[in-house]
Amino acid sequence: MSDCNVGSDPSSHNRTMIIFHDPRCVKYSAAGHPERPERITRTVPVLKDRNPTWQWREPRCATNDELLRAHSAEHIAHVKNPPGDFDLDTPAIPRIYDYALKSAGAGIEAAQVALRGERSFVLMRPPGHHATRDCAMGFCYFSNIAIAALDALENGAERVAIWDFDAHHGNGTEAIVTNNPRIRFASIHQFPAYPATGAKSFANIDNYPVPPGRPRSEHVDVAKLALDRLIAFKPSLILVSAGFDAYARDPLVQMTLEQEDFASFGEWLNKIDIPVAVILADAASMSG
């Protein structure tokens, strides 16, 4: 994890997909924790087998200046040298700062290559959408997608839309981008559920609280409505917080989506004539 000056390979354009992934992101874990290495180790071989033409790139680390667009200096220092666990869900894993830097850097690079016309997906740990400006929480240390959005605005994007279909509200993303007129954020999430936020929409924030057990077709319709409204914002870039824990057999929430619904989400994004970068969000179900 020490080679934080290593960048992406700039060669090999016109690929169907670029995956930003560092195999070392699976080297940490906490016993019994739902955000576990298996969500990556089970996914990588499947993707490589089914999509042999996809390009895999190791991401660079985010810089301190890039982090400071979204987080306070105090928070960054806290993640670098934590005095103890951040909360019951967010342990002070050894070298978590290094892992979090790589995950945030992956989001930045995915957004940048999307703006250049290539599709990208970030397959990294730790996730980020619960981390606020000053607080690590919900398995998240740095707000990867907010960092990527703010970087994109500094590097060519006029407007950025964020579509978060994770089963939990993206409270950290919301807190960081609220009232930024160049960002539109939409979160489709179970309510009530952790972190007990996201009940209402306001300013540039579109929240779509979904009650537990809502019929699958209705959930899909809400997700499509949210995406259509983001498209109407006419963004230069769409960033996706892709959490797959709205799956019907996830043990932590009571949502009803099936695998083919997530495939539909991908098909919608593939048909949009707007650059798209997708970033893995919260812990996904290990069921099914």
Tab-separated table of C-alpha atoms in Angstrom:
chain	number	residue	atom	x	y	z
A	1	MET	CA	0.000	0.000	0.000
A	2	SER	CA	3.003	2.314	-0.072
A	3	ASP	CA	3.070	3.042	-3.824
A	4	CYS	CA	0.671	5.973	-3.719
A	5	ASN	CA	2.364	7.691	-6.657
A	6	VAL	CA	1.378	4.916	-9.036
A	7	GLY	CA	-1.139	6.207	-11.571
A	8	SER	CA	-3.400	4.602	-14.122
A	9	ASP	CA	-2.127	3.143	-17.362
A	10	PRO	CA	-3.045	5.768	-19.981
A	11	SER	CA	-2.875	3.311	-22.880
A	12	SER	CA	-5.513	1.063	-24.398
A	13	HIS	CA	-8.483	3.280	-25.187
A	14	ASN	CA	-11.846	2.238	-26.656
A	15	ARG	CA	-12.322	-0.558	-24.136
A	16	THR	CA	-15.851	-1.570	-23.249
A	17	MET	CA	-15.189	-0.931	-19.555
A	18	ILE	CA	-12.359	0.161	-17.267
A	19	ILE	CA	-12.343	-1.363	-13.781
A	20	PHE	CA	-10.400	0.458	-11.085
A	21	HIS	CA	-9.261	-2.149	-8.600
A	22	ASP	CA	-6.372	-2.783	-6.245
A	23	PRO	CA	-6.166	-6.421	-5.068
A	24	ARG	CA	-4.804	-5.187	-1.747
A	25	CYS	CA	-8.183	-3.678	-0.844
A	26	VAL	CA	-9.174	-7.115	0.481
A	27	LYS	CA	-6.270	-7.321	2.936
A	28	TYR	CA	-8.213	-5.956	5.903
A	29	SER	CA	-11.285	-7.243	7.710
A	30	ALA	CA	-13.090	-7.283	11.032
A	31	ALA	CA	-14.597	-10.476	12.400
A	32	GLY	CA	-18.311	-10.736	11.656
A	33	HIS	CA	-18.395	-7.410	9.829
A	34	PRO	CA	-20.778	-7.284	6.825
A	35	GLU	CA	-18.343	-5.104	4.840
A	36	ARG	CA	-16.018	-8.004	4.176
A	37	PRO	CA	-13.338	-8.960	1.635
A	38	GLU	CA	-15.561	-11.619	0.061
A	39	ARG	CA	-17.699	-8.976	-1.633
A	40	ILE	CA	-14.616	-8.246	-3.764
A	41	THR	CA	-12.905	-11.634	-3.954
A	42	ARG	CA	-16.075	-13.313	-5.224
A	43	THR	CA	-16.723	-10.608	-7.791
A	44	VAL	CA	-13.318	-10.195	-9.441
A	45	PRO	CA	-12.999	-13.693	-10.983
A	46	VAL	CA	-16.591	-13.597	-12.247
A	47	LEU	CA	-16.086	-10.259	-13.995
A	48	LYS	CA	-12.770	-11.328	-15.500
A	49	ASP	CA	-14.247	-14.583	-16.762
A	50	ARG	CA	-17.381	-13.060	-18.265
A	51	ASN	CA	-15.754	-9.926	-19.671
A	52	PRO	CA	-12.236	-10.764	-20.869
A	53	THR	CA	-11.893	-7.535	-22.891
A	54	TRP	CA	-12.425	-5.236	-19.901
A	55	GLN	CA	-9.376	-3.283	-18.796
A	56	TRP	CA	-8.251	-3.408	-15.162
A	57	ARG	CA	-6.270	-0.523	-13.697
A	58	GLU	CA	-4.769	-0.021	-10.274
A	59	PRO	CA	-5.857	3.368	-8.936
A	60	ARG	CA	-3.625	5.994	-7.420
A	61	CYS	CA	-4.105	7.461	-3.966
A	62	ALA	CA	-6.134	10.611	-3.515
A	63	THR	CA	-4.018	13.623	-2.588
A	64	ASN	CA	-4.524	15.675	0.532
A	65	ASP	CA	-5.748	18.623	-1.538
A	66	GLU	CA	-8.350	16.405	-3.200
A	67	LEU	CA	-9.563	15.167	0.180
A	68	LEU	CA	-9.788	18.719	1.512
A	69	ARG	CA	-12.461	19.601	-1.031
A	70	ALA	CA	-14.812	17.299	0.903
A	71	HIS	CA	-13.302	16.846	4.368
A	72	SER	CA	-11.800	18.928	7.129
A	73	ALA	CA	-8.091	18.703	7.898
A	74	GLU	CA	-9.035	17.436	11.351
A	75	HIS	CA	-11.020	14.546	9.914
A	76	ILE	CA	-8.221	13.556	7.550
A	77	ALA	CA	-5.767	13.561	10.468
A	78	HIS	CA	-8.203	11.482	12.522
A	79	VAL	CA	-8.434	8.806	9.830
A	80	LYS	CA	-4.652	8.808	9.470
A	81	ASN	CA	-4.071	8.355	13.197
A	82	PRO	CA	-7.283	7.136	14.822
A	83	PRO	CA	-7.247	7.005	18.621
A	84	GLY	CA	-9.834	4.222	18.505
A	85	ASP	CA	-12.808	2.922	16.567
A	86	PHE	CA	-14.906	5.609	14.891
A	87	ASP	CA	-18.150	3.857	15.840
A	88	LEU	CA	-19.430	0.297	16.239
A	89	ASP	CA	-19.679	-0.109	12.448
A	90	THR	CA	-16.449	1.669	11.526
A	91	PRO	CA	-13.391	0.167	13.192
A	92	ALA	CA	-9.911	1.667	13.290
A	93	ILE	CA	-8.412	-0.986	11.015
A	94	PRO	CA	-4.587	-0.878	10.828
A	95	ARG	CA	-3.548	1.244	7.835
A	96	ILE	CA	-7.164	2.094	7.024
A	97	TYR	CA	-5.952	5.533	5.912
A	98	ASP	CA	-3.912	3.919	3.126
A	99	TYR	CA	-6.827	1.773	1.987
A	100	ALA	CA	-9.191	4.759	2.096
A	101	LEU	CA	-6.783	6.917	0.063
A	102	LYS	CA	-6.742	4.321	-2.709
A	103	SER	CA	-10.518	3.972	-2.689
A	104	ALA	CA	-10.994	7.733	-2.932
A	105	GLY	CA	-8.360	7.969	-5.663
A	106	ALA	CA	-10.182	5.286	-7.637
A	107	GLY	CA	-13.343	7.373	-7.623
A	108	ILE	CA	-11.466	10.415	-8.887
A	109	GLU	CA	-9.833	8.461	-11.711
A	110	ALA	CA	-13.084	6.760	-12.686
A	111	ALA	CA	-14.777	10.143	-13.024
A	112	GLN	CA	-11.898	11.521	-15.064
A	113	VAL	CA	-11.865	8.646	-17.572
A	114	ALA	CA	-15.662	8.862	-17.857
A	115	LEU	CA	-15.336	12.515	-18.811
A	116	ARG	CA	-12.941	11.377	-21.537
A	117	GLY	CA	-15.631	9.122	-22.969
A	118	GLU	CA	-14.827	5.748	-21.370
A	119	ARG	CA	-17.087	3.745	-19.081
A	120	SER	CA	-15.686	2.969	-15.651
A	121	PHE	CA	-16.437	1.050	-12.476
A	122	VAL	CA	-14.712	1.239	-9.095
A	123	LEU	CA	-14.389	-2.149	-7.391
A	124	MET	CA	-12.735	-1.107	-4.150
A	125	ARG	CA	-13.022	-1.114	-0.372
A	126	PRO	CA	-13.710	0.787	1.832
A	127	PRO	CA	-16.951	2.362	0.602
A	128	GLY	CA	-17.649	6.035	1.177
A	129	HIS	CA	-21.184	7.373	0.997
A	130	HIS	CA	-21.801	7.605	4.762
A	131	ALA	CA	-18.634	9.568	5.580
A	132	THR	CA	-19.434	13.223	6.262
A	133	ARG	CA	-17.066	16.179	6.210
A	134	ASP	CA	-15.988	15.541	9.800
A	135	CYS	CA	-17.069	12.000	10.612
A	136	ALA	CA	-16.292	8.427	9.533
A	137	MET	CA	-19.308	6.169	9.927
A	138	GLY	CA	-21.200	3.260	8.420
A	139	PHE	CA	-18.065	1.409	7.167
A	140	CYS	CA	-16.982	4.637	5.390
A	141	TYR	CA	-13.902	6.793	6.064
A	142	PHE	CA	-13.718	9.248	3.138
A	143	SER	CA	-16.675	10.255	0.963
A	144	ASN	CA	-15.406	8.730	-2.272
A	145	ILE	CA	-18.196	9.848	-4.575
A	146	ALA	CA	-18.371	13.391	-3.198
A	147	ILE	CA	-14.605	13.703	-3.580
A	148	ALA	CA	-14.903	12.469	-7.179
A	149	ALA	CA	-17.740	14.893	-7.933
A	150	LEU	CA	-15.909	17.910	-6.540
A	151	ASP	CA	-12.752	16.958	-8.423
A	152	ALA	CA	-14.727	16.611	-11.666
A	153	LEU	CA	-16.103	20.128	-11.232
A	154	GLU	CA	-12.534	21.387	-10.983
A	155	ASN	CA	-11.490	19.486	-14.104
A	156	GLY	CA	-13.945	20.158	-16.882
A	157	ALA	CA	-17.414	19.171	-15.683
A	158	GLU	CA	-20.004	21.939	-15.562
A	159	ARG	CA	-22.547	19.941	-13.557
A	160	VAL	CA	-22.459	16.531	-11.842
A	161	ALA	CA	-25.399	14.293	-10.925
A	162	ILE	CA	-25.119	11.550	-8.298
A	163	TRP	CA	-27.522	8.580	-8.397
A	164	ASP	CA	-27.366	6.526	-5.182
A	165	PHE	CA	-29.405	3.311	-5.223
A	166	ASP	CA	-27.788	1.752	-2.157
A	167	ALA	CA	-30.341	0.447	0.341
A	168	HIS	CA	-29.099	2.980	2.914
A	169	HIS	CA	-29.342	6.728	2.589
A	170	GLY	CA	-26.174	8.392	1.328
A	171	ASN	CA	-26.108	10.828	4.222
A	172	GLY	CA	-22.415	11.636	3.925
A	173	THR	CA	-22.645	12.445	0.229
A	174	GLU	CA	-25.713	14.566	0.919
A	175	ALA	CA	-24.050	16.487	3.733
A	176	ILE	CA	-21.036	17.382	1.587
A	177	VAL	CA	-22.842	18.392	-1.626
A	178	THR	CA	-25.890	20.144	-0.147
A	179	ASN	CA	-26.494	23.613	-1.637
A	180	ASN	CA	-23.880	23.153	-4.342
A	181	PRO	CA	-25.798	24.405	-7.421
A	182	ARG	CA	-23.540	22.420	-9.769
A	183	ILE	CA	-24.388	19.064	-8.154
A	184	ARG	CA	-27.713	17.216	-8.018
A	185	PHE	CA	-27.962	14.275	-5.629
A	186	ALA	CA	-30.638	11.562	-5.627
A	187	SER	CA	-30.826	8.756	-3.067
A	188	ILE	CA	-33.270	5.843	-3.241
A	189	HIS	CA	-33.137	4.053	0.101
A	190	GLN	CA	-35.096	2.167	2.724
A	191	PHE	CA	-36.693	4.365	5.357
A	192	PRO	CA	-36.756	3.793	8.231
A	193	ALA	CA	-33.309	2.206	8.314
A	194	TYR	CA	-29.719	3.149	9.083
A	195	PRO	CA	-28.668	5.990	9.281
A	196	ALA	CA	-32.198	7.328	9.929
A	197	THR	CA	-31.815	10.226	7.473
A	198	GLY	CA	-33.118	11.007	4.001
A	199	ALA	CA	-36.820	11.430	4.724
A	200	LYS	CA	-37.230	14.676	2.770
A	201	SER	CA	-35.954	16.455	-0.325
A	202	PHE	CA	-34.612	19.997	-0.296
A	203	ALA	CA	-32.384	22.370	-2.277
A	204	ASN	CA	-30.317	20.217	-4.688
A	205	ILE	CA	-31.135	17.002	-2.813
A	206	ASP	CA	-33.747	14.499	-4.054
A	207	ASN	CA	-34.523	11.827	-1.474
A	208	TYR	CA	-36.747	8.868	-2.267
A	209	PRO	CA	-37.497	7.010	0.987
A	210	VAL	CA	-38.796	3.511	0.262
A	211	PRO	CA	-40.679	1.698	3.028
A	212	PRO	CA	-39.584	-1.838	3.975
A	213	GLY	CA	-41.154	-4.478	1.758
A	214	ARG	CA	-42.306	-2.088	-0.949
A	215	PRO	CA	-43.306	-4.065	-4.066
A	216	ARG	CA	-40.377	-4.636	-6.362
A	217	SER	CA	-41.923	-2.977	-9.426
A	218	GLU	CA	-42.679	0.171	-7.452
A	219	HIS	CA	-39.097	0.357	-6.173
A	220	VAL	CA	-37.790	0.050	-9.739
A	221	ASP	CA	-40.180	2.784	-10.892
A	222	VAL	CA	-38.905	5.115	-8.170
A	223	ALA	CA	-35.292	4.448	-9.165
A	224	LYS	CA	-36.124	5.240	-12.817
A	225	LEU	CA	-37.921	8.447	-11.845
A	226	ALA	CA	-34.907	9.545	-9.798
A	227	LEU	CA	-32.539	8.884	-12.696
A	228	ASP	CA	-34.782	10.676	-15.200
A	229	ARG	CA	-34.865	13.750	-12.981
A	230	LEU	CA	-31.096	13.732	-12.746
A	231	ILE	CA	-30.827	13.536	-16.524
A	232	ALA	CA	-33.104	16.581	-16.746
A	233	PHE	CA	-30.458	18.456	-14.737
A	234	LYS	CA	-28.299	18.100	-17.889
A	235	PRO	CA	-25.162	16.993	-16.074
A	236	SER	CA	-21.749	16.687	-17.681
A	237	LEU	CA	-21.235	13.501	-15.656
A	238	ILE	CA	-23.352	11.006	-13.737
A	239	LEU	CA	-21.728	9.316	-10.764
A	240	VAL	CA	-23.423	6.225	-9.351
A	241	SER	CA	-23.256	5.006	-5.767
A	242	ALA	CA	-23.862	1.347	-6.535
A	243	GLY	CA	-24.847	-0.534	-3.414
A	244	PHE	CA	-26.470	-3.894	-4.072
A	245	ASP	CA	-27.948	-4.380	-0.616
A	246	ALA	CA	-31.469	-3.580	-1.844
A	247	TYR	CA	-31.366	-7.224	-2.966
A	248	ALA	CA	-34.383	-9.155	-1.683
A	249	ARG	CA	-32.337	-11.525	0.465
A	250	ASP	CA	-30.015	-9.030	2.101
A	251	PRO	CA	-29.986	-9.678	5.879
A	252	LEU	CA	-29.741	-6.026	6.990
A	253	VAL	CA	-32.717	-4.448	5.204
A	254	GLN	CA	-36.156	-5.494	3.938
A	255	MET	CA	-36.105	-4.527	0.272
A	256	THR	CA	-37.311	-6.533	-2.697
A	257	LEU	CA	-35.041	-6.093	-5.731
A	258	GLU	CA	-33.771	-9.091	-7.693
A	259	GLN	CA	-30.592	-9.507	-9.733
A	260	GLU	CA	-32.332	-8.619	-12.981
A	261	ASP	CA	-33.397	-5.259	-11.530
A	262	PHE	CA	-29.781	-4.266	-11.007
A	263	ALA	CA	-29.128	-5.430	-14.578
A	264	SER	CA	-31.877	-3.059	-15.680
A	265	PHE	CA	-30.162	-0.212	-13.844
A	266	GLY	CA	-27.031	-0.952	-15.838
A	267	GLU	CA	-28.976	-1.029	-19.099
A	268	TRP	CA	-30.496	2.386	-18.345
A	269	LEU	CA	-27.068	3.844	-17.716
A	270	ASN	CA	-25.668	2.239	-20.859
A	271	LYS	CA	-28.303	3.986	-22.986
A	272	ILE	CA	-27.635	7.469	-21.587
A	273	ASP	CA	-25.636	9.809	-23.787
A	274	ILE	CA	-23.869	11.251	-20.724
A	275	PRO	CA	-20.539	10.105	-19.229
A	276	VAL	CA	-21.102	7.657	-16.358
A	277	ALA	CA	-18.795	6.377	-13.626
A	278	VAL	CA	-20.003	3.768	-11.131
A	279	ILE	CA	-18.543	3.428	-7.637
A	280	LEU	CA	-19.208	0.482	-5.336
A	281	ALA	CA	-21.021	1.712	-2.238
A	282	ASP	CA	-22.042	-0.066	0.982
A	283	ALA	CA	-21.716	-3.671	2.018
A	284	ALA	CA	-23.724	-5.825	-0.329
A	285	SER	CA	-25.533	-8.978	0.628
A	286	MET	CA	-23.466	-12.143	0.459
A	287	SER	CA	-26.669	-14.089	-0.119
A	288	GLY	CA	-27.575	-15.630	-3.432
